[in-house]
PDB file of C-alpha atoms in Angstrom:
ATOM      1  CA  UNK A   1     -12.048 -19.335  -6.985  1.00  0.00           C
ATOM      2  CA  UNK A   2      -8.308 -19.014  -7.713  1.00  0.00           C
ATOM      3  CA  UNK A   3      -6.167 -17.481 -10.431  1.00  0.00           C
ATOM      4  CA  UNK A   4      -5.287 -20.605 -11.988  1.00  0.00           C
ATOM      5  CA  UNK A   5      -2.063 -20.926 -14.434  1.00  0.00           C
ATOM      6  CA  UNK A   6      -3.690 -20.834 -17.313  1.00  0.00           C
ATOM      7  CA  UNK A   7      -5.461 -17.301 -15.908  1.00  0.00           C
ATOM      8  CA  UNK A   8      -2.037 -16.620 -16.364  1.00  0.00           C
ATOM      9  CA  UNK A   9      -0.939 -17.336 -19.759  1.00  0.00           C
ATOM     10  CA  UNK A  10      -4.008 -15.148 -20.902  1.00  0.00           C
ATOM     11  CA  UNK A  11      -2.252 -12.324 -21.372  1.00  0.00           C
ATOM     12  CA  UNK A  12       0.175 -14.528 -23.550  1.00  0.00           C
ATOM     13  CA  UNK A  13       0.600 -12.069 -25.919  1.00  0.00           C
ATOM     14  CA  UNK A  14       2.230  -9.649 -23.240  1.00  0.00           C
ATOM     15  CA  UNK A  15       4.588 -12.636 -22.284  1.00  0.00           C
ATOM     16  CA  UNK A  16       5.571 -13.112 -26.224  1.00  0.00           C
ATOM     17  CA  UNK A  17       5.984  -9.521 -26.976  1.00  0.00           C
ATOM     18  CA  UNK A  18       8.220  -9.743 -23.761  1.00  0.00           C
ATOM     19  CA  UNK A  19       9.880 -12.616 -24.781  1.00  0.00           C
ATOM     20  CA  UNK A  20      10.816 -11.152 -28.143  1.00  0.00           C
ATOM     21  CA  UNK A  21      13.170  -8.349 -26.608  1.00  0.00           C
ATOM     22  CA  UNK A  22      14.883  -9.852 -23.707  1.00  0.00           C
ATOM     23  CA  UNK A  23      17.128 -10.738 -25.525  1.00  0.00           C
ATOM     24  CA  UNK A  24      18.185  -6.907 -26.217  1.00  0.00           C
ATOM     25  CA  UNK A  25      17.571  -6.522 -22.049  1.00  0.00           C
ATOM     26  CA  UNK A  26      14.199  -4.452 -22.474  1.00  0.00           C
ATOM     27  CA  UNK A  27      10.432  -4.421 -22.681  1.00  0.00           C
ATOM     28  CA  UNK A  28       8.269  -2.982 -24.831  1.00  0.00           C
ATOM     29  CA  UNK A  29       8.699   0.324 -24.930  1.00  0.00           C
ATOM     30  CA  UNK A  30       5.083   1.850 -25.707  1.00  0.00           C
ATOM     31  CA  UNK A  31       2.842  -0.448 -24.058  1.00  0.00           C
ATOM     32  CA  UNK A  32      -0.515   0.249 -23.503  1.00  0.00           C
ATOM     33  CA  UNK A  33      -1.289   2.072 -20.154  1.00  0.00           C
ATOM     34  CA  UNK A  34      -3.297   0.251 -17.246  1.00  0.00           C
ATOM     35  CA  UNK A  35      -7.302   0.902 -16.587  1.00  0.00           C
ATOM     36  CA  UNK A  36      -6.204   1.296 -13.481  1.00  0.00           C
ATOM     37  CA  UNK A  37      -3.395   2.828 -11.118  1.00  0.00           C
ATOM     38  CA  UNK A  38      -1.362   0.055  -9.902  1.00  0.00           C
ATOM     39  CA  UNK A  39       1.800   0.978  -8.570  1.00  0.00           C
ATOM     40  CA  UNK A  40       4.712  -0.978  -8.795  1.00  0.00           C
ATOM     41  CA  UNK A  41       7.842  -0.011  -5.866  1.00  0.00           C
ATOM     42  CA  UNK A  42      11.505  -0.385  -6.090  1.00  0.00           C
ATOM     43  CA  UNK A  43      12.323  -3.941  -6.242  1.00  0.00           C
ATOM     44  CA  UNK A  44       9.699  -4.802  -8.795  1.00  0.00           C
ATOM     45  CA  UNK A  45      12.095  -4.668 -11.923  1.00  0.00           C
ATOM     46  CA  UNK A  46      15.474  -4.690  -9.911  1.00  0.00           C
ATOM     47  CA  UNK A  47      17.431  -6.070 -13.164  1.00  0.00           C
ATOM     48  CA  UNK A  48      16.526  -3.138 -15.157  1.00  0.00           C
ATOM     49  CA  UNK A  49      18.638  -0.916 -12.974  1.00  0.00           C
ATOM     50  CA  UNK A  50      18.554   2.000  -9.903  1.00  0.00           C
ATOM     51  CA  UNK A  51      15.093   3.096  -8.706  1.00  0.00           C
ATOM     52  CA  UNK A  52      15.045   5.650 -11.706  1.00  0.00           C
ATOM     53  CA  UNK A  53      15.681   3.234 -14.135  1.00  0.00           C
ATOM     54  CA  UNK A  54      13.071   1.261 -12.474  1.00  0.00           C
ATOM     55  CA  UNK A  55      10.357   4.293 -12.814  1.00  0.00           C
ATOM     56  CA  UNK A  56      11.156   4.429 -16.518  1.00  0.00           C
ATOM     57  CA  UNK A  57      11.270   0.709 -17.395  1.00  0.00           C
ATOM     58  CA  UNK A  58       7.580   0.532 -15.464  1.00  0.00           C
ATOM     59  CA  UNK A  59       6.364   3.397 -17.344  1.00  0.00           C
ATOM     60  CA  UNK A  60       7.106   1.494 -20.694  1.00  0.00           C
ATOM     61  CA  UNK A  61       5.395  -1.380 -20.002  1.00  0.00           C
ATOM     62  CA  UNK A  62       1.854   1.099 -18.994  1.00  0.00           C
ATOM     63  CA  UNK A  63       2.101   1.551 -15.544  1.00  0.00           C
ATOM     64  CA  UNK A  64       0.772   4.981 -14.463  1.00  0.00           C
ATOM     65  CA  UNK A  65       1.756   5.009 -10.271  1.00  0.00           C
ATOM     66  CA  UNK A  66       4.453   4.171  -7.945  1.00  0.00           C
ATOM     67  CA  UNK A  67       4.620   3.674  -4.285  1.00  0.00           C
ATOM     68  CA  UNK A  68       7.813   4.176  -1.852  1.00  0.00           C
ATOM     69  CA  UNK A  69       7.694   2.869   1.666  1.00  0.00           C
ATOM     70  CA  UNK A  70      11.322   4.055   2.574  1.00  0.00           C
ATOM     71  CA  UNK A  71      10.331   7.488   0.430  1.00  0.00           C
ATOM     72  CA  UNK A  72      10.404   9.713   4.086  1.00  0.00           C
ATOM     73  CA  UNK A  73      14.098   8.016   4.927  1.00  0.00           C
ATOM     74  CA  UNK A  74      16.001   9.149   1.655  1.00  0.00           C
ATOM     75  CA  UNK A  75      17.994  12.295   0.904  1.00  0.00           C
ATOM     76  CA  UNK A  76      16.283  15.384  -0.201  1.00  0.00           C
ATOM     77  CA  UNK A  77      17.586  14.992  -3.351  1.00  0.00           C
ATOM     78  CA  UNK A  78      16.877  11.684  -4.496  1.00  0.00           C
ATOM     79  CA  UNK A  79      13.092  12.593  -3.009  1.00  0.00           C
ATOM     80  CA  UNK A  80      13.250  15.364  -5.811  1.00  0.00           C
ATOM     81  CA  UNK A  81      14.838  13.312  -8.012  1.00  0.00           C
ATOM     82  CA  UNK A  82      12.434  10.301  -7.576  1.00  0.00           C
ATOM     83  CA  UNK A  83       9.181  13.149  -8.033  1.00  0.00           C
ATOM     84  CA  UNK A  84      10.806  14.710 -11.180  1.00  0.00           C
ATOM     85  CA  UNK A  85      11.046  11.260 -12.878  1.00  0.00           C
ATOM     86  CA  UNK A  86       7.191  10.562 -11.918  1.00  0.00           C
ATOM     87  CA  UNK A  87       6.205  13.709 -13.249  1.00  0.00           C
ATOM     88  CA  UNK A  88       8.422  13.416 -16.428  1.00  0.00           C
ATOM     89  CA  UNK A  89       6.573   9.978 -16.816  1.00  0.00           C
ATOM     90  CA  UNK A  90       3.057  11.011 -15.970  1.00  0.00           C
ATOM     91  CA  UNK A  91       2.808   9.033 -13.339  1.00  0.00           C
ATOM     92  CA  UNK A  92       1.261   9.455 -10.009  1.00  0.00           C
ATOM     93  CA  UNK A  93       2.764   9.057  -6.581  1.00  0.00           C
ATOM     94  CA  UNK A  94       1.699   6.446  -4.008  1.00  0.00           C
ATOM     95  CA  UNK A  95       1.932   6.021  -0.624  1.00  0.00           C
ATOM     96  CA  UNK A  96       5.163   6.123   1.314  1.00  0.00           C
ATOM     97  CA  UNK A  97       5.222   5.364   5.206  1.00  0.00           C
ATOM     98  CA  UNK A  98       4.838   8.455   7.411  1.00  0.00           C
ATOM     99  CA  UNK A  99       5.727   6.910  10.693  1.00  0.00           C
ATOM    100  CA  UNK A 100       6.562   3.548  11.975  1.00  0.00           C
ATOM    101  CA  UNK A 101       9.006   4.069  14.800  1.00  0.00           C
ATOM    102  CA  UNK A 102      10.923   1.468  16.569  1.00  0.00           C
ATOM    103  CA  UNK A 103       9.242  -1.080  14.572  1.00  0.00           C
ATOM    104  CA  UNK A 104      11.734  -3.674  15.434  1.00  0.00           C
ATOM    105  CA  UNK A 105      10.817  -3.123  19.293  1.00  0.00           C
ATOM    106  CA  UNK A 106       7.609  -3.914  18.947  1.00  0.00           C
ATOM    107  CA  UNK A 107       6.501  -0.276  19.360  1.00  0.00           C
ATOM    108  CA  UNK A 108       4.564   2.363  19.736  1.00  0.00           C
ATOM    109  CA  UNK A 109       2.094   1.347  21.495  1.00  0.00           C
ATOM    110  CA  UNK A 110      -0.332   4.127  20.891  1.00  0.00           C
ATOM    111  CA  UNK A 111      -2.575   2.773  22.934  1.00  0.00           C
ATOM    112  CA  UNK A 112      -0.225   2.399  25.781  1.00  0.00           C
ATOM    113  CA  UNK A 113       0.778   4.105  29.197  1.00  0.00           C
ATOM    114  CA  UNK A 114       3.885   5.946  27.117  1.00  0.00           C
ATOM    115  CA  UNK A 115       2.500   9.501  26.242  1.00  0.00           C
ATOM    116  CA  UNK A 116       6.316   9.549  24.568  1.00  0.00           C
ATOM    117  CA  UNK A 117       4.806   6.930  22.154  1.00  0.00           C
ATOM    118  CA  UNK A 118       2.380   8.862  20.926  1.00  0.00           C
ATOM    119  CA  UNK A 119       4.675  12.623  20.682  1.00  0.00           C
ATOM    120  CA  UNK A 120       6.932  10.422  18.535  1.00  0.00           C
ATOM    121  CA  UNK A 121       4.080   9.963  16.174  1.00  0.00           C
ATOM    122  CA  UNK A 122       2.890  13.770  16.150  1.00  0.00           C
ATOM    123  CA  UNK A 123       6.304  14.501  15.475  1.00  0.00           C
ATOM    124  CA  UNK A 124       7.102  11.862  12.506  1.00  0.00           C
ATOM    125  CA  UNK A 125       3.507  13.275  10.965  1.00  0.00           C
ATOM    126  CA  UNK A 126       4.286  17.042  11.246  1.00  0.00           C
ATOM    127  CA  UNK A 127       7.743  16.114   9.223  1.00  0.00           C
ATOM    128  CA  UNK A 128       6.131  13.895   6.944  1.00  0.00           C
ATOM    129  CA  UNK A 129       4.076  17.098   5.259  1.00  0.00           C
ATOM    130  CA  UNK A 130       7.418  18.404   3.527  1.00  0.00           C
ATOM    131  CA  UNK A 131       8.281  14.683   2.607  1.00  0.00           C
ATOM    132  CA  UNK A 132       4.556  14.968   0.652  1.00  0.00           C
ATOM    133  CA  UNK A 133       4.860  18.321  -1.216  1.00  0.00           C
ATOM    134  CA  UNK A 134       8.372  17.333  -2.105  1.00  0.00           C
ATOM    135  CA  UNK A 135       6.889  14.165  -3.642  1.00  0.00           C
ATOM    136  CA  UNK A 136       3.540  14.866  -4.757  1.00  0.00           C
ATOM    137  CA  UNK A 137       2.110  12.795  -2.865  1.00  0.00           C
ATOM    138  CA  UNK A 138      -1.022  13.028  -1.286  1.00  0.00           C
ATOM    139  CA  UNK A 139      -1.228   9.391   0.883  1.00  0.00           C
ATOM    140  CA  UNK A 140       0.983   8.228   3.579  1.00  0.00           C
ATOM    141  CA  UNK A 141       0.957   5.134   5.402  1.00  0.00           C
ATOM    142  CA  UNK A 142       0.486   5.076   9.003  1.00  0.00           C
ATOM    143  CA  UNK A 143       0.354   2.035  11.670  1.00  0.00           C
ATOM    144  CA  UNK A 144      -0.944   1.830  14.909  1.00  0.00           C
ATOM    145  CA  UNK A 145       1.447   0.281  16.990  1.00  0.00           C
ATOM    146  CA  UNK A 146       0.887  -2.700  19.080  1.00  0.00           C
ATOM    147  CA  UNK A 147      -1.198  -3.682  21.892  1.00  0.00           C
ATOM    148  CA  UNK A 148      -0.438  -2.805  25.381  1.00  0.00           C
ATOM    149  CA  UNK A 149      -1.168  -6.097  26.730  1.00  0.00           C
ATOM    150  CA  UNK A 150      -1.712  -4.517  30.566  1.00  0.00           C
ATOM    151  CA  UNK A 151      -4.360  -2.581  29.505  1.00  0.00           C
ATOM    152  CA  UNK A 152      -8.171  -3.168  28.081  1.00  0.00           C
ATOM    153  CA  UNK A 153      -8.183  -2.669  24.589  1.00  0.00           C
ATOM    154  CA  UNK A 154     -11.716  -0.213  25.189  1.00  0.00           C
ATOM    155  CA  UNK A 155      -8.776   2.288  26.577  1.00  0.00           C
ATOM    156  CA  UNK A 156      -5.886   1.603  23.999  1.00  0.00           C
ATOM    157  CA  UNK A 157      -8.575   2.290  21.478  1.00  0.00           C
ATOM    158  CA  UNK A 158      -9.879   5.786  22.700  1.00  0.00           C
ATOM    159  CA  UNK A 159      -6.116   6.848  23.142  1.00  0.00           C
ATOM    160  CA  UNK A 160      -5.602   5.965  19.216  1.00  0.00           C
ATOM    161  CA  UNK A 161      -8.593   7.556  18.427  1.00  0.00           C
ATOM    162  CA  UNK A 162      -7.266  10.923  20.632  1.00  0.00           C
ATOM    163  CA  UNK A 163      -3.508  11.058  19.118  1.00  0.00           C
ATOM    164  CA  UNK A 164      -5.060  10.348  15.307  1.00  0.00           C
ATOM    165  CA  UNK A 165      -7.364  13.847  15.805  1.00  0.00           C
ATOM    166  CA  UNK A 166      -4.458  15.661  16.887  1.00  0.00           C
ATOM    167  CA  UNK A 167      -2.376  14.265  13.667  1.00  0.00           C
ATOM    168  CA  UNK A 168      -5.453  14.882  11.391  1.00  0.00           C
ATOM    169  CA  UNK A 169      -5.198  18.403  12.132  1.00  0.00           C
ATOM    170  CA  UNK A 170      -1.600  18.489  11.213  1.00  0.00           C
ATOM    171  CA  UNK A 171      -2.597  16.963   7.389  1.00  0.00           C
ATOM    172  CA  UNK A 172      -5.915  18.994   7.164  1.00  0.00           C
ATOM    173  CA  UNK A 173      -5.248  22.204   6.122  1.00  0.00           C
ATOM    174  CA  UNK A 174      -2.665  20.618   3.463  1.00  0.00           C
ATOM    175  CA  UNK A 175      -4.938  18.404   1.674  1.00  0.00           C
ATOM    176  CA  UNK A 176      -3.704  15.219   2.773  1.00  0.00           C
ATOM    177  CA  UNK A 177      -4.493  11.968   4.332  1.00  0.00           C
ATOM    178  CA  UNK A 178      -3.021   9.109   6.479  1.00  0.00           C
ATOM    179  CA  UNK A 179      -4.340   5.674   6.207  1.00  0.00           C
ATOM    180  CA  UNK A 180      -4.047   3.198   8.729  1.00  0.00           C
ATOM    181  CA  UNK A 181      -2.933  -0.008   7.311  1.00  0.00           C
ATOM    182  CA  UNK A 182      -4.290  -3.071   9.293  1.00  0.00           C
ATOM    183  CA  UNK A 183      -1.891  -6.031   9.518  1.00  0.00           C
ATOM    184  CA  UNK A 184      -2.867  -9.424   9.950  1.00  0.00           C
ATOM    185  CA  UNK A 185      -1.936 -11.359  13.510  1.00  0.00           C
ATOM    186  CA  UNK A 186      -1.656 -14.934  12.037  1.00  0.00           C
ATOM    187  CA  UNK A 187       1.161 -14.804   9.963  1.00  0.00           C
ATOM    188  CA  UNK A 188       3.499 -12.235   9.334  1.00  0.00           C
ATOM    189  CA  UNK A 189       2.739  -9.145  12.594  1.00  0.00           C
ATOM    190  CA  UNK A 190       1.150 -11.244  15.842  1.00  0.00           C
ATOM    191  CA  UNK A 191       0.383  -8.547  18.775  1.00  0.00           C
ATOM    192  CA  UNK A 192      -0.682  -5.487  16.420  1.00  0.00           C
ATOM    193  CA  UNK A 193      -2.986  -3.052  17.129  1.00  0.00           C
ATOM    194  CA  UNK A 194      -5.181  -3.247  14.237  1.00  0.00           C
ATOM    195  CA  UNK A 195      -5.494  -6.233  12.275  1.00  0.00           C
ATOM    196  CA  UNK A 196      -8.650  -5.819  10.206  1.00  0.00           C
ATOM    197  CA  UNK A 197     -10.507  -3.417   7.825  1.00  0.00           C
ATOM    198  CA  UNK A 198     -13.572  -3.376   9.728  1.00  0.00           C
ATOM    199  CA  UNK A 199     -11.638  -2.292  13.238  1.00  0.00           C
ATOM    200  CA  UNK A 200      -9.591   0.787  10.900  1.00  0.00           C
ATOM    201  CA  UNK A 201     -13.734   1.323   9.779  1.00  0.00           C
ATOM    202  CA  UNK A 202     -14.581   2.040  13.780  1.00  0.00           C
ATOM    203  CA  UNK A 203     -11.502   3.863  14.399  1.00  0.00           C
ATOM    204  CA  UNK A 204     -12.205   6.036  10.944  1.00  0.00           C
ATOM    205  CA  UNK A 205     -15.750   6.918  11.500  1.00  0.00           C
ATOM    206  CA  UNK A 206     -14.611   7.922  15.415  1.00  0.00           C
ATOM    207  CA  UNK A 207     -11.850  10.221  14.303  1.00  0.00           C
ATOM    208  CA  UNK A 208     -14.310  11.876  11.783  1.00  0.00           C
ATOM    209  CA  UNK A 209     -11.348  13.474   9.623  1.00  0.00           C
ATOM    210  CA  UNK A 210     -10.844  13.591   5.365  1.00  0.00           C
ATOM    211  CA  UNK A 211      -7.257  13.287   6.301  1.00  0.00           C
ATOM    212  CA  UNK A 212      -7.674   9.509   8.110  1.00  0.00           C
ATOM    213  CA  UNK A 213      -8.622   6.359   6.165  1.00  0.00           C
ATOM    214  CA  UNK A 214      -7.843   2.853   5.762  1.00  0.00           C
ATOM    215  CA  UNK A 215      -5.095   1.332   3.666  1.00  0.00           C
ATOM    216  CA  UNK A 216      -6.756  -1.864   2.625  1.00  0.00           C
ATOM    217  CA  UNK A 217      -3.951  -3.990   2.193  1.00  0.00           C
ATOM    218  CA  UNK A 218      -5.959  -7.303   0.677  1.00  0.00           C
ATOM    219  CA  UNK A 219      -3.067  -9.647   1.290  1.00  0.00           C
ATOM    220  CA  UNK A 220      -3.513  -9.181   5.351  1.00  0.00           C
ATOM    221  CA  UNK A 221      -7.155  -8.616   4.743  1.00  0.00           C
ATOM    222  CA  UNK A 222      -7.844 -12.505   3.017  1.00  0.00           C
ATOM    223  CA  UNK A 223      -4.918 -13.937   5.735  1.00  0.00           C
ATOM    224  CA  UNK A 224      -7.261 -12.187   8.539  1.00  0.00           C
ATOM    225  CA  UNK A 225     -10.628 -12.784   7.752  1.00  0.00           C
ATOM    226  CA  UNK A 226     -11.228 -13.361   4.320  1.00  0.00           C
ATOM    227  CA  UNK A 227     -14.494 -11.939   2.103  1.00  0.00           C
ATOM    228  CA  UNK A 228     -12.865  -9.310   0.374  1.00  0.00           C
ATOM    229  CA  UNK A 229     -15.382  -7.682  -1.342  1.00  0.00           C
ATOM    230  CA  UNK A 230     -17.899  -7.820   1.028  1.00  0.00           C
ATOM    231  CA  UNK A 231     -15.654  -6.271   3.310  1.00  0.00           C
ATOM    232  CA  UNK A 232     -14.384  -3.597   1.098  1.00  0.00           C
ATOM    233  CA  UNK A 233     -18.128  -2.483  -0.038  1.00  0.00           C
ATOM    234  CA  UNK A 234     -19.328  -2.721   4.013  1.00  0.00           C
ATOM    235  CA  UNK A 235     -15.995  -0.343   4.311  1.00  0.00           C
ATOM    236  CA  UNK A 236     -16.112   1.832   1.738  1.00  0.00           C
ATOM    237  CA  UNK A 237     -16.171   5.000   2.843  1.00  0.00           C
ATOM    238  CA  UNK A 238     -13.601   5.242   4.724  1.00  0.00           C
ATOM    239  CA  UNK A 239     -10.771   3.299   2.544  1.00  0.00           C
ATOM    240  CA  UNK A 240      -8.584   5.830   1.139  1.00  0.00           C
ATOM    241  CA  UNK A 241      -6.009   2.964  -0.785  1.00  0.00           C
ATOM    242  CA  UNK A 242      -5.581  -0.109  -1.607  1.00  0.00           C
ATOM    243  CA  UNK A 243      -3.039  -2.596  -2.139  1.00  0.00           C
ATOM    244  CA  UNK A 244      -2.395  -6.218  -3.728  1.00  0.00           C
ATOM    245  CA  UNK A 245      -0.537  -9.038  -3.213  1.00  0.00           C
ATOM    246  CA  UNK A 246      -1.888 -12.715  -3.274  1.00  0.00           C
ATOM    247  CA  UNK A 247      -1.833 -15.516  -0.225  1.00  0.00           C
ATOM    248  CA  UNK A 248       0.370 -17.299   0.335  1.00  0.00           C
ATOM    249  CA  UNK A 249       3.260 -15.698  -0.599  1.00  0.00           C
ATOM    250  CA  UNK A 250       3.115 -12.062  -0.833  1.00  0.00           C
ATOM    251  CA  UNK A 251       3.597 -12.256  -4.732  1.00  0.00           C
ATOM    252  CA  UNK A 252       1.753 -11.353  -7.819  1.00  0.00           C
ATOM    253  CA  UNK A 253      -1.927 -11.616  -8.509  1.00  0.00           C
ATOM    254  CA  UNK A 254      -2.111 -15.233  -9.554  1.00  0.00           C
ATOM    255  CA  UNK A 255       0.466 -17.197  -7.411  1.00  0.00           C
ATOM    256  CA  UNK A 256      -2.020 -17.442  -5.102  1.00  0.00           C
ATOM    257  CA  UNK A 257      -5.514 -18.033  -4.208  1.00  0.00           C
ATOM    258  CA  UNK A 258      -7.305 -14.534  -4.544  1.00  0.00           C
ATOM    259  CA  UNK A 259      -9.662 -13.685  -6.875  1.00  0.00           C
ATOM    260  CA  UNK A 260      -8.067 -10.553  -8.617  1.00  0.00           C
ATOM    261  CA  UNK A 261      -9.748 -10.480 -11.684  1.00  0.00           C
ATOM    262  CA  UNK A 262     -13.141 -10.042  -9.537  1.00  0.00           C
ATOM    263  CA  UNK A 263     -11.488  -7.546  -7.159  1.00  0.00           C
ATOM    264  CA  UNK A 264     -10.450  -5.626 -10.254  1.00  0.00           C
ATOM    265  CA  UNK A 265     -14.221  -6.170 -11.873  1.00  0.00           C
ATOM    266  CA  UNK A 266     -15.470  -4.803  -8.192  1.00  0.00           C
ATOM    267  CA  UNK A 267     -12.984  -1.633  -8.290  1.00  0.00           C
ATOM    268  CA  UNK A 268     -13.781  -0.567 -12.184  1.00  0.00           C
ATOM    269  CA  UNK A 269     -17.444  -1.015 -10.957  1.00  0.00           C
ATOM    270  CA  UNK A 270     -16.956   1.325  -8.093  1.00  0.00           C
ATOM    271  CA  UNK A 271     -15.341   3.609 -10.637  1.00  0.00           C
ATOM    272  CA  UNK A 272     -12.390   3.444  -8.196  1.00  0.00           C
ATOM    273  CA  UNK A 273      -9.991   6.039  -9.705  1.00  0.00           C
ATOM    274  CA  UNK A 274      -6.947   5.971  -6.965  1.00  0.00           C
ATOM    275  CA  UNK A 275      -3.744   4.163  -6.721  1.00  0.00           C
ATOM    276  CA  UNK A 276      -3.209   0.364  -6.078  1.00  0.00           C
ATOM    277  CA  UNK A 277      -0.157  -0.242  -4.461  1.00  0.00           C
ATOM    278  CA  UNK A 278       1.709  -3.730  -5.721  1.00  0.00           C
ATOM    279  CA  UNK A 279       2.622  -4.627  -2.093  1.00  0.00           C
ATOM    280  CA  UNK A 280       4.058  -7.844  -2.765  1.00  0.00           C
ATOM    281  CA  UNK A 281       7.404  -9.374  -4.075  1.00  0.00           C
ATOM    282  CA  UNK A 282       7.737 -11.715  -7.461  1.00  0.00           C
ATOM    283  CA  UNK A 283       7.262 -15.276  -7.367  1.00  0.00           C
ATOM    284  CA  UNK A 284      10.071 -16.366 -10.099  1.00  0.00           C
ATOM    285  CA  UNK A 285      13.425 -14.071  -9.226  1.00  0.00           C
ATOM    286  CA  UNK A 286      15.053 -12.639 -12.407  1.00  0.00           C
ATOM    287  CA  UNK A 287      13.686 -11.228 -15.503  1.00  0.00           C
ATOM    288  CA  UNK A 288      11.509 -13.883 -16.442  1.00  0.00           C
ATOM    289  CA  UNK A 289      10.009 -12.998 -12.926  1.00  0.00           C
ATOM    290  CA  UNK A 290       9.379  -9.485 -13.481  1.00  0.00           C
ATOM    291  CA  UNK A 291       7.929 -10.235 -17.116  1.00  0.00           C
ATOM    292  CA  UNK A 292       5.340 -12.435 -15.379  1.00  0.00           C
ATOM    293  CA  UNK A 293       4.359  -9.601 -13.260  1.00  0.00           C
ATOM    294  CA  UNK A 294       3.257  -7.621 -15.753  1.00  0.00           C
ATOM    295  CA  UNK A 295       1.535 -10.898 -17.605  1.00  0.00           C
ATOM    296  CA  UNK A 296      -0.180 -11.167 -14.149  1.00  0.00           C
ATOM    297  CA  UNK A 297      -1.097  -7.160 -14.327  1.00  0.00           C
ATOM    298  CA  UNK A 298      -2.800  -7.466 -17.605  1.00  0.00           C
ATOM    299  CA  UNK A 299      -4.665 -10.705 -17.218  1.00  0.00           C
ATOM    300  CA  UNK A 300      -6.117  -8.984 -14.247  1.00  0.00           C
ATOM    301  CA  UNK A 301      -6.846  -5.859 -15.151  1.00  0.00           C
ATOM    302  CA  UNK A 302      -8.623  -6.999 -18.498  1.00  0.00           C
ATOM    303  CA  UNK A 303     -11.144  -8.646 -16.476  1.00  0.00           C
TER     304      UNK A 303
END
């Protein structure tokens, strides 16, 4: 069962109120906060100004968290200035991504022959801990790499299972945790390493480690495999995050053909308490695009 349209235009009255000041070029300023902590990222209300202005226009409308994949890449100071404006705001930090080297290359290759691979990722990890205190954060995305295509995958797997100790140990005495965020093959990452929420479950439970989970990123998850739920509640334990974005598309709950509402029921029901990342663009550019994300955030998360 889909978000339909009308789904949508349940949270009409958050689409009037909005309606009622664009004209002035704002939202609501006091909005009620969210049940839960979803976490818009820069991007998500680019009219309303720089990323600060984009913290504060979020906050108004009730959203508690915010997540920053290019968070380890900026200055020092706009990493202290982003964490001052959070805290100001009472909101909480997401994830922001710890390590994904040479990306564009198709590596690392964890897995792989390369032990230089693998050093690469200690050494993005060990810097990533003053990136976190500097922050607040206590989550940071980590991938695996891609497959080695020379080698069986029984191998590749005990070598990402080895190198993921030996950066557990780095987060461990610091309270803090990677999670591995499995990508999905078919559309947008073919040749990955991980590409489900059941694999980053094996690899999880072998590591053994309160500072290595899974990101559960439900857009790859549904374009992977599909039964959500069932997947997340078989998973459990080891998920440390979550994020949202509907298929097809990558956009807001409700463009697409997830069930949100239920995923939300399912969270509130686990008494799930941590941040949702909105991992996902907007499916209308332009103001009247970012006022039906937050229309999509409240029909949702009054389910």
């Amino acid at each position: 069962m889909t978000l339909s349209r009308r789904t949508i235009l349940a949270g009409g009255a958050v689409v009037a109120a909005a309606a009622a000041t664009a004209a002035n070029g704002a939202g609501p300023s006091n909005a009620a906060r969210f049940s839960l902590k979803y976490a818009p990222h820069e991007g998500s209300f680019k009219s309303r100004g720089d990323r600060l202005e984009q913290i504060a226009f979020a906050a108004d409308q009730g959203f508690t968290a915010w997540e920053d994949n290019e968070a380890a890449g900026r200055s020092v100071a706009d990493q202290t200035a982003m964490a001052r404006a959070l805290q100001q705001r009472g909101m909480t930090m997401g994830v922001f991504v710890a390590s994904m080297p040479r990306w564009s290359e198709f590596r690392p290759l964890l897995g792989g022959n390369d032990e230089a691979d693998r050093e690469r990722f200690i050494a993005d990890i060990r810097a990533s801990v003053d990136v976190a205190k500097r922050l607040n954060s206590k989550h940071m995305t980590i991938v695996t790499g891609f497959m080695d295509r020379k080698l069986p995958v029984e191998i590749q797997t005990a070598r990402v299972i080895d190198v993921l100790r030996r950066a557990a140990e780095i987060y461990e005495p610091h309270g803090l945790v990677m999670v591995m965020e499995p990508l999905n093959t078919l559309v947008n990452h073919p040749g990955v390493f991980m590409s489900s929420v059941p694999q980053g479950y094996a690899v999880a439970r072998a590591v053994d480690s309160p500072a290595i989970k899974i990101l559960a990123d439900l857009y790859h998850e549904q374009i992977q495999a599909g039964n959500l739920i069932n997947t997340l509640d078989s998973c459990w334990n080891e998920i440390g995050y979550i994020q949202f974005g509907d298929n097809p598309g990558r956009n807001e709950p409700g463009s697409g053909e997830i069930n949100y509402r239920n995923v939300v029921r399912w969270l509130r029901g686990r008494n799930f308490a941590g941040v949702i990342g909105m991992e996902h663009g907007n499916s209308i550019d332009g103001r009247a695009g970012e006022e039906r994300l937050v229309a999509a955030y409240r029909a949702i998360d009054a389910a």
